[in-house]
mmCIF file of C-alpha atoms in Angstrom:
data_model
loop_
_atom_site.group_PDB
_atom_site.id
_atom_site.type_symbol
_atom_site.label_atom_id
_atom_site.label_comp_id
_atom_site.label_asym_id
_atom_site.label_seq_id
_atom_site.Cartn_x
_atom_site.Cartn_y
_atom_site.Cartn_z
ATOM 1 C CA UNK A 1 117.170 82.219 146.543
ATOM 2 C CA UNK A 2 116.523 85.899 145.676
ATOM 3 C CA UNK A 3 119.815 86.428 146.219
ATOM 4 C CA UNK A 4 121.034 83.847 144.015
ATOM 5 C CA UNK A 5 118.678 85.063 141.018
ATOM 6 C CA UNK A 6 119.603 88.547 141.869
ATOM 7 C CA UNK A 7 122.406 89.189 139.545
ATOM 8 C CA UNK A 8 120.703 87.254 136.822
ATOM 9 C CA UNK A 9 117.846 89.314 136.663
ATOM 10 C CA UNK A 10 120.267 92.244 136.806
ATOM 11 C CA UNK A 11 121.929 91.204 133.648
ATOM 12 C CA UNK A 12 125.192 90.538 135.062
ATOM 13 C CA UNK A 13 127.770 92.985 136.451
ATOM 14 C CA UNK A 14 126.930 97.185 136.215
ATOM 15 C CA UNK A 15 129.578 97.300 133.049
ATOM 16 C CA UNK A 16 127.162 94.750 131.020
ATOM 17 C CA UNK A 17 123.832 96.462 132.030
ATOM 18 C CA UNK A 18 125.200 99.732 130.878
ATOM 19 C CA UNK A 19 126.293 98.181 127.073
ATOM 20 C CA UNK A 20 123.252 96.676 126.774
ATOM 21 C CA UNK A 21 121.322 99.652 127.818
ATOM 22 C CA UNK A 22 123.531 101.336 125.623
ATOM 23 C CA UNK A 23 122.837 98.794 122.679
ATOM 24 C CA UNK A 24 119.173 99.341 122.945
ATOM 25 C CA UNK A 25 118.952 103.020 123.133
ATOM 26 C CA UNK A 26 121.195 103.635 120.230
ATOM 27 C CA UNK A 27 118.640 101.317 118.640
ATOM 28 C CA UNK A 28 115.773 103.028 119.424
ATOM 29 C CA UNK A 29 117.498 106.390 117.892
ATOM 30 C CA UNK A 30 118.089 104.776 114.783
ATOM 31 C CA UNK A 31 114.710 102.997 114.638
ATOM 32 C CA UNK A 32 113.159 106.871 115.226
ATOM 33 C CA UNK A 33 115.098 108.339 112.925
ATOM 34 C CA UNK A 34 114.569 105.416 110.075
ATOM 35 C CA UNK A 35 110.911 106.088 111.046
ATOM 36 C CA UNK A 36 110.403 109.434 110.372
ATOM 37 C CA UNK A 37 112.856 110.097 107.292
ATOM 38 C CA UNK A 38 111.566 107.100 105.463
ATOM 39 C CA UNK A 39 108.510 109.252 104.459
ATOM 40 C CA UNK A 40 110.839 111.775 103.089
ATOM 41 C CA UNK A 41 113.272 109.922 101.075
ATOM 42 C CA UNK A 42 109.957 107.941 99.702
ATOM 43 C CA UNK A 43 108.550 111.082 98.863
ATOM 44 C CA UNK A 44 111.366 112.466 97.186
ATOM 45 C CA UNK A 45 111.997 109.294 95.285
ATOM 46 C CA UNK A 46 108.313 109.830 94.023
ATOM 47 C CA UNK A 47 108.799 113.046 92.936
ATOM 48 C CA UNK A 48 111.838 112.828 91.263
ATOM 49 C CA UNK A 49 110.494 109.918 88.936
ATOM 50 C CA UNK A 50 107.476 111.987 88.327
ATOM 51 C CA UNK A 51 109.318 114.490 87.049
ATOM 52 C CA UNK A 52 111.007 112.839 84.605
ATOM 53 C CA UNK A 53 107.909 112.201 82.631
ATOM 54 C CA UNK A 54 108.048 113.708 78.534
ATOM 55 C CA UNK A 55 105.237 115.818 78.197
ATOM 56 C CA UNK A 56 103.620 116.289 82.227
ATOM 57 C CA UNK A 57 105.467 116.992 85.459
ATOM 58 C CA UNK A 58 104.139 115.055 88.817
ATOM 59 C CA UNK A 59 104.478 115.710 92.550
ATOM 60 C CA UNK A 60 103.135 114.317 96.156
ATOM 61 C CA UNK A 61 103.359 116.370 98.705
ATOM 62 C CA UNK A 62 103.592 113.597 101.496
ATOM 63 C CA UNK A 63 103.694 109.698 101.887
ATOM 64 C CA UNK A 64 102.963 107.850 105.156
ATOM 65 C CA UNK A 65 104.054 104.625 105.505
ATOM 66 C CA UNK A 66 102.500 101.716 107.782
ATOM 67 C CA UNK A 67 105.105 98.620 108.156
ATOM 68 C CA UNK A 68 102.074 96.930 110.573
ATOM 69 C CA UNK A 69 99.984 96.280 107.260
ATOM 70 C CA UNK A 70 102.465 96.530 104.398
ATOM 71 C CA UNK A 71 100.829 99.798 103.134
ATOM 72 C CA UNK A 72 101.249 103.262 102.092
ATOM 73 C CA UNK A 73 99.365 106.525 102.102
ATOM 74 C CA UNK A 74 100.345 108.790 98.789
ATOM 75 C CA UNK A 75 98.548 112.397 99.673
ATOM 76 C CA UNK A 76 97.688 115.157 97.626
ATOM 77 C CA UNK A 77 98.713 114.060 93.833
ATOM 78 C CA UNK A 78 98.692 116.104 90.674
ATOM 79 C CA UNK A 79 100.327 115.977 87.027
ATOM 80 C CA UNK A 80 100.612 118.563 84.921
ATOM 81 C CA UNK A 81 101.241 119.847 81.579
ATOM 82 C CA UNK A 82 105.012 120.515 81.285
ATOM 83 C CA UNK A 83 104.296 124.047 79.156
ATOM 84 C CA UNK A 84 102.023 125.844 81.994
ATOM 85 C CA UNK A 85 99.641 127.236 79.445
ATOM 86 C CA UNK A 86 96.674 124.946 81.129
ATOM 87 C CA UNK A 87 95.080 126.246 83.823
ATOM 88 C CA UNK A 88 94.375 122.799 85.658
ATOM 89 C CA UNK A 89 95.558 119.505 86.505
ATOM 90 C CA UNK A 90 95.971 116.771 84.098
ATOM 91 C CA UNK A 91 95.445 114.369 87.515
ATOM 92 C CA UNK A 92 94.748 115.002 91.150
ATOM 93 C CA UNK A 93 94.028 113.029 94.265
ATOM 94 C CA UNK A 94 93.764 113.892 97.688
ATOM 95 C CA UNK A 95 94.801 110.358 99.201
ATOM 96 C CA UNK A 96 95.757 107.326 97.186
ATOM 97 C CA UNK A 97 96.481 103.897 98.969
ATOM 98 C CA UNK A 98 99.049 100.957 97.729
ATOM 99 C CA UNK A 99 98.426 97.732 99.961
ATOM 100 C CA UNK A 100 100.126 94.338 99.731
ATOM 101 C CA UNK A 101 96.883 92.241 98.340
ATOM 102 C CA UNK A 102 96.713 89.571 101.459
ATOM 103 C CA UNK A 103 94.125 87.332 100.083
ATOM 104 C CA UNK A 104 96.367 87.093 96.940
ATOM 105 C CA UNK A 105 99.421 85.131 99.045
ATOM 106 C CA UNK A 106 97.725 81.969 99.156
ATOM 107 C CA UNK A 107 97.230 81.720 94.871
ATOM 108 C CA UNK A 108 101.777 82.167 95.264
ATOM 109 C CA UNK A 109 102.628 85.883 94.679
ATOM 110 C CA UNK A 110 102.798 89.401 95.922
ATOM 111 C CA UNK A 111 99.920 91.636 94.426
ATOM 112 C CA UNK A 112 99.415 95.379 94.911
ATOM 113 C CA UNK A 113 95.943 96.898 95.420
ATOM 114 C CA UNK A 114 95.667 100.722 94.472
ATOM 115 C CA UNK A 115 92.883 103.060 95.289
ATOM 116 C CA UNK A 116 92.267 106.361 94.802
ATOM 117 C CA UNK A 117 90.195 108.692 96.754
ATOM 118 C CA UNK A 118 87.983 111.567 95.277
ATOM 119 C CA UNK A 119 90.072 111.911 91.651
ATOM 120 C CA UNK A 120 90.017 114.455 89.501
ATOM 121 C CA UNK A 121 90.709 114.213 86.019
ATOM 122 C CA UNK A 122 90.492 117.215 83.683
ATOM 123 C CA UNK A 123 90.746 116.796 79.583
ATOM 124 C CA UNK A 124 91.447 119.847 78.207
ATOM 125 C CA UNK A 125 90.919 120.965 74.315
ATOM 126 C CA UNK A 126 92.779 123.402 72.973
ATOM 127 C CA UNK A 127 93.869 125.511 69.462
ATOM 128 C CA UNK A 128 97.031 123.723 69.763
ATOM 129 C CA UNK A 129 99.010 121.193 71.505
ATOM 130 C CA UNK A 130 100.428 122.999 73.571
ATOM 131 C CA UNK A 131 97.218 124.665 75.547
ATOM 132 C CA UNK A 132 95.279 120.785 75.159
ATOM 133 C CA UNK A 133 95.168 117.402 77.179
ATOM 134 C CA UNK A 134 93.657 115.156 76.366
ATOM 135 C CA UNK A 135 95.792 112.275 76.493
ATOM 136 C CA UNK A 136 99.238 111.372 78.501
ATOM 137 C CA UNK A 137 102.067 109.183 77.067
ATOM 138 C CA UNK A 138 102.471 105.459 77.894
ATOM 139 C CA UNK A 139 105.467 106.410 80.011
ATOM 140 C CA UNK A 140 103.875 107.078 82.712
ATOM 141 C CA UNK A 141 102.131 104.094 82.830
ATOM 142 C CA UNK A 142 105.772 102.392 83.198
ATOM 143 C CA UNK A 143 106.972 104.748 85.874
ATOM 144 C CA UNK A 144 103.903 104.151 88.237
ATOM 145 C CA UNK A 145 105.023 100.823 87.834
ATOM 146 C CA UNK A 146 108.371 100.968 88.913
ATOM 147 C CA UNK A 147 107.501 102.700 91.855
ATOM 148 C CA UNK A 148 105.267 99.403 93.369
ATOM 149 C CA UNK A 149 107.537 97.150 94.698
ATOM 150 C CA UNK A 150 104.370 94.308 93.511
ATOM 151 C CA UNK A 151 102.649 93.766 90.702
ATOM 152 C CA UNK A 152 99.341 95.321 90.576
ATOM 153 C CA UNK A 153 96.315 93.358 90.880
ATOM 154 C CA UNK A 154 93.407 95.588 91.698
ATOM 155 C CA UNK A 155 92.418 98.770 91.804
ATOM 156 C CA UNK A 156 89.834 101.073 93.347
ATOM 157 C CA UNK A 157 88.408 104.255 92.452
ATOM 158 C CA UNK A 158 85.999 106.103 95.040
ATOM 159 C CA UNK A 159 84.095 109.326 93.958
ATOM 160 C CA UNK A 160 86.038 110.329 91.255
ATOM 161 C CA UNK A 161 85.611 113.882 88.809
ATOM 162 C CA UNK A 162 86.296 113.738 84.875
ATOM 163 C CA UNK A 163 86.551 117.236 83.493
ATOM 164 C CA UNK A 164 86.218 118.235 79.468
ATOM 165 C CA UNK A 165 87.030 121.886 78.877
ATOM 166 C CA UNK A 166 87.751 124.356 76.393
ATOM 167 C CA UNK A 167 88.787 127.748 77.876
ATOM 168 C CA UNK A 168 89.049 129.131 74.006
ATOM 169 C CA UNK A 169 85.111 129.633 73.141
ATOM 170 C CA UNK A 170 82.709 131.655 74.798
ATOM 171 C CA UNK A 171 81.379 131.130 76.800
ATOM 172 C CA UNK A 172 83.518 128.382 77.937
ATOM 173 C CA UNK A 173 83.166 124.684 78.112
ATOM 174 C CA UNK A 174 83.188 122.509 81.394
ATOM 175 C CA UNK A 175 81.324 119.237 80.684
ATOM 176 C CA UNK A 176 81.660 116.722 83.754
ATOM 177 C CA UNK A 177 81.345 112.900 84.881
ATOM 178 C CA UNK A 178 80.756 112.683 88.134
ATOM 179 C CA UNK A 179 80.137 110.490 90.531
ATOM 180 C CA UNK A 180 82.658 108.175 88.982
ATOM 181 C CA UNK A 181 82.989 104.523 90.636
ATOM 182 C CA UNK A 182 85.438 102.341 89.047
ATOM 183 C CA UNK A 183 86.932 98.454 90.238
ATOM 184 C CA UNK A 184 89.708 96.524 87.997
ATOM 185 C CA UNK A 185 90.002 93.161 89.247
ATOM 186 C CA UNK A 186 92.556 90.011 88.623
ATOM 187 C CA UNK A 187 94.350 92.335 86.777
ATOM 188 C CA UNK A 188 97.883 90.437 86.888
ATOM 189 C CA UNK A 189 96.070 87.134 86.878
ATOM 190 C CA UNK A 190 96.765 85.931 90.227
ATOM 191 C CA UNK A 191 94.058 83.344 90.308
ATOM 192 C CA UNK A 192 95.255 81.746 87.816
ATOM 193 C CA UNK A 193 91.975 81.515 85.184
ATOM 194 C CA UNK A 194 92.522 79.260 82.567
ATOM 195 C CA UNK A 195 89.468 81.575 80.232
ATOM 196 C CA UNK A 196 90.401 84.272 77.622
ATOM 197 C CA UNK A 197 89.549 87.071 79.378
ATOM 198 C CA UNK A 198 90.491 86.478 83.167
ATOM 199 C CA UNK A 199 90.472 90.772 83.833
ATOM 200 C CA UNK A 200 87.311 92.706 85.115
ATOM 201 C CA UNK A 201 86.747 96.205 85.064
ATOM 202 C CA UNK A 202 83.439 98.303 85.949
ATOM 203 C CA UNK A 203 83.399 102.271 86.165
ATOM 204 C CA UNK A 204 79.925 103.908 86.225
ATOM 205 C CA UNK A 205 79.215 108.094 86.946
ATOM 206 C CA UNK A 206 76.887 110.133 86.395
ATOM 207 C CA UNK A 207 77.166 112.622 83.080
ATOM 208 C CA UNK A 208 76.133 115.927 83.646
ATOM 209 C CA UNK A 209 74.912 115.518 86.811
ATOM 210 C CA UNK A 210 71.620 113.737 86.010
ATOM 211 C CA UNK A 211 73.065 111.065 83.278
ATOM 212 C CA UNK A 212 73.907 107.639 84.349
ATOM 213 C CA UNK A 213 76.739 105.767 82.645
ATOM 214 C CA UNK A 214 78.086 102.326 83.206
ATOM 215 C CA UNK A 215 80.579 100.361 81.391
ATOM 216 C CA UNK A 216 81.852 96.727 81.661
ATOM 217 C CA UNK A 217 85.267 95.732 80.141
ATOM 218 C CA UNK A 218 86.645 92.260 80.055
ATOM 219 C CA UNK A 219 90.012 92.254 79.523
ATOM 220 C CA UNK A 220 93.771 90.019 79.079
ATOM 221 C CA UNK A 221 96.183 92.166 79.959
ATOM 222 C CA UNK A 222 99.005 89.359 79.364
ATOM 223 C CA UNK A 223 98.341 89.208 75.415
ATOM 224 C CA UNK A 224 100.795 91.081 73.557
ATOM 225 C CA UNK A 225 97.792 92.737 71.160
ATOM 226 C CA UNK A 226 95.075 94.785 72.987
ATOM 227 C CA UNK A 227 92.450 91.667 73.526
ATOM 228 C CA UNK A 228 89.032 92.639 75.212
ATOM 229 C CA UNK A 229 85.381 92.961 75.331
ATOM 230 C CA UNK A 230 83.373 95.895 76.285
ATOM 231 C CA UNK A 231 80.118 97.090 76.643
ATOM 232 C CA UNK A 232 78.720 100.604 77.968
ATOM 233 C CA UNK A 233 75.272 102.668 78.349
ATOM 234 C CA UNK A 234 74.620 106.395 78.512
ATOM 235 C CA UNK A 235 71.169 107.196 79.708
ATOM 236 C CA UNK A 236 69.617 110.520 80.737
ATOM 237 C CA UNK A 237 71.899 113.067 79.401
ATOM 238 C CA UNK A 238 70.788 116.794 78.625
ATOM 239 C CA UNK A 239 71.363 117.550 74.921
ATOM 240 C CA UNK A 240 72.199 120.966 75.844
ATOM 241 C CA UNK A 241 75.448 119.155 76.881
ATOM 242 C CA UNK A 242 76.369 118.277 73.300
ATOM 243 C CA UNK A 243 75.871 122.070 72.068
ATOM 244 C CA UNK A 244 79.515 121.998 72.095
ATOM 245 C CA UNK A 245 79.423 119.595 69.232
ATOM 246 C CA UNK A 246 76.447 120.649 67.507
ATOM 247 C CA UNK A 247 76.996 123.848 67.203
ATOM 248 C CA UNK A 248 80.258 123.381 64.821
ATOM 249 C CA UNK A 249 78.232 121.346 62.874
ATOM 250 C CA UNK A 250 74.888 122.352 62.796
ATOM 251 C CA UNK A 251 75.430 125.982 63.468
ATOM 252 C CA UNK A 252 72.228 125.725 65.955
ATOM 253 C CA UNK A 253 71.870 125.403 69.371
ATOM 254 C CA UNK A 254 70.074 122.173 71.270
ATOM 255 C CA UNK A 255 67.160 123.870 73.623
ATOM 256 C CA UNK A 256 65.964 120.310 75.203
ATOM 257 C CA UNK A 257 65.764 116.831 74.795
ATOM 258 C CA UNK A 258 68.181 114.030 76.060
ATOM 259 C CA UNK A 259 70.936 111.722 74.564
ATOM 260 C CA UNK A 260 71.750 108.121 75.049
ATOM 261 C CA UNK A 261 74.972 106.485 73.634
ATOM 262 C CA UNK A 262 75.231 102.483 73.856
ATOM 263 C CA UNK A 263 78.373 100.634 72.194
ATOM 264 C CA UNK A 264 79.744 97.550 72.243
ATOM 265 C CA UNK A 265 83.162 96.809 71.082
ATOM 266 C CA UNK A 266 85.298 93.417 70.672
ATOM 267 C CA UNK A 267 89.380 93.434 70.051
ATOM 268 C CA UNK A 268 90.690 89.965 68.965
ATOM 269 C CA UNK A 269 94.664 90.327 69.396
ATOM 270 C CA UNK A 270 94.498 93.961 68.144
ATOM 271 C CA UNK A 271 91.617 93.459 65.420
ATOM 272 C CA UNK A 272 88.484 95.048 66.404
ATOM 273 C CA UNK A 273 85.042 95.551 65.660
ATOM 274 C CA UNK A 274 81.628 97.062 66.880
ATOM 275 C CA UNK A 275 79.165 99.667 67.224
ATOM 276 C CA UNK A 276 78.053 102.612 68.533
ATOM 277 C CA UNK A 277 74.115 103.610 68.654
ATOM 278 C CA UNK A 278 72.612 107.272 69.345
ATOM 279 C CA UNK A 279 69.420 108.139 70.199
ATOM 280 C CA UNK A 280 68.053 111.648 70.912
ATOM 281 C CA UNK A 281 64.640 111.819 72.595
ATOM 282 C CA UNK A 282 62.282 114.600 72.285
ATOM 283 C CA UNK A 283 64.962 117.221 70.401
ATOM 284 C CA UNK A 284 64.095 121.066 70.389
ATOM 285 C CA UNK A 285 66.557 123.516 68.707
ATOM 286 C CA UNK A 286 66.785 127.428 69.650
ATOM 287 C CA UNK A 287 68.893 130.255 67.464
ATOM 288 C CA UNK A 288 72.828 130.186 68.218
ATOM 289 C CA UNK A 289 72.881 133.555 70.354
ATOM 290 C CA UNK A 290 74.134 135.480 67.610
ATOM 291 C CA UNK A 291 71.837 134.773 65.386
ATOM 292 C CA UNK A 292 68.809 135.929 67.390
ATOM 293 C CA UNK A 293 67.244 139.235 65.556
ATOM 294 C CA UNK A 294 68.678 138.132 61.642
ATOM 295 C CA UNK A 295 67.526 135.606 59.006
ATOM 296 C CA UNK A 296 70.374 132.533 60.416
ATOM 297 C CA UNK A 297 67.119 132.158 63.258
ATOM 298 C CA UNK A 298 65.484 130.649 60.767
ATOM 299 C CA UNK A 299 67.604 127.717 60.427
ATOM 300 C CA UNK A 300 66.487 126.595 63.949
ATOM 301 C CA UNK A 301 63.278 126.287 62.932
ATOM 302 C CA UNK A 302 64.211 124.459 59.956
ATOM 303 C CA UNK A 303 65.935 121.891 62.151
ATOM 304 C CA UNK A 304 62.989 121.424 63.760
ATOM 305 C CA UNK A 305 60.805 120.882 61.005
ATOM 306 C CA UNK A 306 63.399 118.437 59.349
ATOM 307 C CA UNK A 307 64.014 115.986 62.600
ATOM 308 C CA UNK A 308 60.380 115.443 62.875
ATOM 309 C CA UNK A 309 60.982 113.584 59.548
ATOM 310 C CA UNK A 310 63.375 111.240 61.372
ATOM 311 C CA UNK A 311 61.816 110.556 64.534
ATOM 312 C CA UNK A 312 59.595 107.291 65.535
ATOM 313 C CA UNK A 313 56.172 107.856 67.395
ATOM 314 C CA UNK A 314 57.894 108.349 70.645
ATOM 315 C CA UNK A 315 59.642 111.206 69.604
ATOM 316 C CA UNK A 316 63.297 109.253 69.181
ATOM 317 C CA UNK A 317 65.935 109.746 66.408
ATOM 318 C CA UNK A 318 68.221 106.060 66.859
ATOM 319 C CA UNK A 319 71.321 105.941 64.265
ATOM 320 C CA UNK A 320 73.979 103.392 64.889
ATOM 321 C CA UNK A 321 77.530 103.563 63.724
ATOM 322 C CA UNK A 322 79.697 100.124 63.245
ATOM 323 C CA UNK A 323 83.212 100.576 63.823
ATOM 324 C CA UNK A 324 85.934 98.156 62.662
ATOM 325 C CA UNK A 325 89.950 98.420 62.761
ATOM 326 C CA UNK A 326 93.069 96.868 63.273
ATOM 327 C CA UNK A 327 95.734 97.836 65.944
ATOM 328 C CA UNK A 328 99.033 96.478 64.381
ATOM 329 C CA UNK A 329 101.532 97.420 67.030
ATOM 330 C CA UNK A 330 102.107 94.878 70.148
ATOM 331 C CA UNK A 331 102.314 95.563 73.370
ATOM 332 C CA UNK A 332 99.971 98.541 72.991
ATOM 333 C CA UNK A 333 98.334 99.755 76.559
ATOM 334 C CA UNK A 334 94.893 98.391 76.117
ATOM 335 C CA UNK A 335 93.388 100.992 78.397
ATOM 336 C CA UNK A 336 94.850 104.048 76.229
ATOM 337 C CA UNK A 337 93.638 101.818 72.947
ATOM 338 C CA UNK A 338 90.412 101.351 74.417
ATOM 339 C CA UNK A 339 89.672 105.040 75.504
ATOM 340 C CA UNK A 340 91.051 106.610 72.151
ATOM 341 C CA UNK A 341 88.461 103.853 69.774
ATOM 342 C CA UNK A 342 85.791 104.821 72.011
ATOM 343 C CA UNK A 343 86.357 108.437 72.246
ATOM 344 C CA UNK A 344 86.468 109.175 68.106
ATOM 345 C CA UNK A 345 83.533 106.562 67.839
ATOM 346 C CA UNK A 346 81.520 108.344 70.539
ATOM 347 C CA UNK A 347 82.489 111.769 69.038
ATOM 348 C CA UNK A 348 81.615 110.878 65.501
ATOM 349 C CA UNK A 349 78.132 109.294 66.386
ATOM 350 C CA UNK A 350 77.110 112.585 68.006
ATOM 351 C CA UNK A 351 77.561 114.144 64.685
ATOM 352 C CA UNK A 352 74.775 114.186 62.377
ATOM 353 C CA UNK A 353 74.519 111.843 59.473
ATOM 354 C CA UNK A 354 76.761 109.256 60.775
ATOM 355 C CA UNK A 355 73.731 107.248 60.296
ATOM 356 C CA UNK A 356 74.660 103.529 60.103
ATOM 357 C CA UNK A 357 78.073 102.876 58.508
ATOM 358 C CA UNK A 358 81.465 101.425 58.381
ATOM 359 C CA UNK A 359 84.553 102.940 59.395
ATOM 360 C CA UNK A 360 88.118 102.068 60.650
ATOM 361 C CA UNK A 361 89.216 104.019 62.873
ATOM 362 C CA UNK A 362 93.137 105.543 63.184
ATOM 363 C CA UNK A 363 95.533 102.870 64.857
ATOM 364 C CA UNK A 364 96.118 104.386 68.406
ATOM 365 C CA UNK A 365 99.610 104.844 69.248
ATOM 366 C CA UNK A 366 101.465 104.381 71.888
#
């Protein structure tokens, strides 16, 4: 009987045992070398669409790839400005992940999870376009895109760093978020909710190290008009942080005291409409250094005369701004929409006799 078998097990003859043989190792080499030049060619692929964005230049300096769980591993990414007069990165991350969203096959479609590890983001203000970021062109948006073979459905965003500087005054500015924890769920809809706003986002950090902030945005990402619902808190903040604000308008310096912003906002297919409230607690102003020694000291003393006028019995100045507008162009990004309202309304509660009013703010573009 083991004779009989014999040749079987063999394979046949010597001739066929050697083509197979030879089948299956040329095989293996081209499974090897598919396996380690894939990273390369994905890599360059990234870079090359990076580059190609108008006004900031991207790069990665390596991808692994892991066929086992439909995943990949984007390390070490950065955009910057295209004119090299900024002395940091628009964006970095040391790791970023894109997974196939598993639990998303059973509601009928491929979905894309993203998340980012430890990002950095760095908003830069400047004398003129050229040496300032503080915003980056839809574009990008649309090339990130094209570069996920699914639709994105979630994303993640672990320990994350947002930057505001001005290297032009002295000394110079470097106000920061940290801490920064952010989740965007159902963003492409894959469950299927039949309610107005199916998309969830949450992001909290901590401002200036001993702030708290947290911010909850409901949001369709499938209307063509930027529709959504948001609400945020800022607790906790030094004052001193805003000196870069005060100062340009009130020509004094903030010695102590804290700030809390709270806003709510609603867009209804690109009309909008809200508020934004202040409230300083316990506000002490000092002389601008150059005017210690001369008569401008005075005016910080003035200040602090004058607020006591305004504050309750616990030492609390609360104004409120209502904020109202119209965003007439579809298919706006709602993110970019949302971020620009909120950053002028923020901006323009923190200065002084805002009080409570109406305004409409400029249409963001895209």
């Amino acid at each position: 009987m083991s004779q009989a078998t014999h040749p079987r097990l063999q394979f046949g003859n010597k001739r066929n045992r050697l083509i197979i043989e030879s089948l299956l190792l040329v095989a293996a080499v081209v499974f090897v070398a598919i396996w380690f030049s894939t990273p390369y060619f994905a890599r360059d692929y990234i870079n090359r669409s990076l580059s190609d964005l108008p006004d900031y230049t991207g790069r990665v300096e390596w991808v692994r790839i892991h066929p086992w769980t439909a995943s990949v591993d984007v390390y070490d990414v950065h955009l910057d400005k295209k004119t090299g007069e900024i002395p940091v990165h628009f964006f970095y991350s040391p790791r970023s992940n894109i997974s196939l969203q598993w639990s998303q096959l059973f509601h009928g479609g491929k979905r894309a999870s993203v998340t980012v590890f430890d990002p950095q983001i760095n908003l830069v203000a400047g004398p003129n376009p050229e040496q300032s970021q503080l915003s980056i062109n839809k574009v990008w948006i649309d090339t990130i895109k094209q570069m996920i073979p699914w639709r994105v459905n979630q994303i993640r965003i672990y320990r994350g760093d947002i930057h505001f500087h001005d290297f032009h005054t002295s000394p110079q500015v470097d106000l920061e978020l940290s801490q920064l924890e952010g989740a965007a769920e159902n963003m492409s809809n894959s469950k299927g909710l039949k309610i107005p706003l199916p998309s969830t986002i949450k992001i909290s950090g901590r401002p200036l190290l001993t702030g708290t902030f947290e911010m909850n945005l409901d949001v369709n990402f499938d209307e063509p008009f930027a529709t959504f619902t948001q609400n945020f808190r800022v607790e906790h903040v030094p004052a001193a942080g805003a000196n870069y604000i005060m100062q340009k308008s009130l020509k004094a310096r903030i010695k102590s005291g804290e700030i809390g912003l709270y806003g709510e906002l609603t867009s209804d297919k690109g009309i909008y409409h809200g508020y934004v409230k202040r409230s300083f607690y316990h506000l002490e102003f000092e002389p601008k250094s150059s005017d210690e020694g001369n008569p401008g000291a005075i005016w910080s003393g003035i200040l602090n005369v004058a607020k006591g006028l305004f504050e309750n019995d616990q030492h609390v100045i609360d104004t409120r701004r209502e904020i109202s507008g119209r965003m007439d162009q579809p298919d706006v990004d709602v993110v970019s929409a949302f971020v620009s309202i909120l950053w002028n309304a923020s901006t323009e509660a923190l200065h002084p006799g805002s009080g409570t009013t109406s305004s409409s703010l400029s249409t963001p573009h895209k």
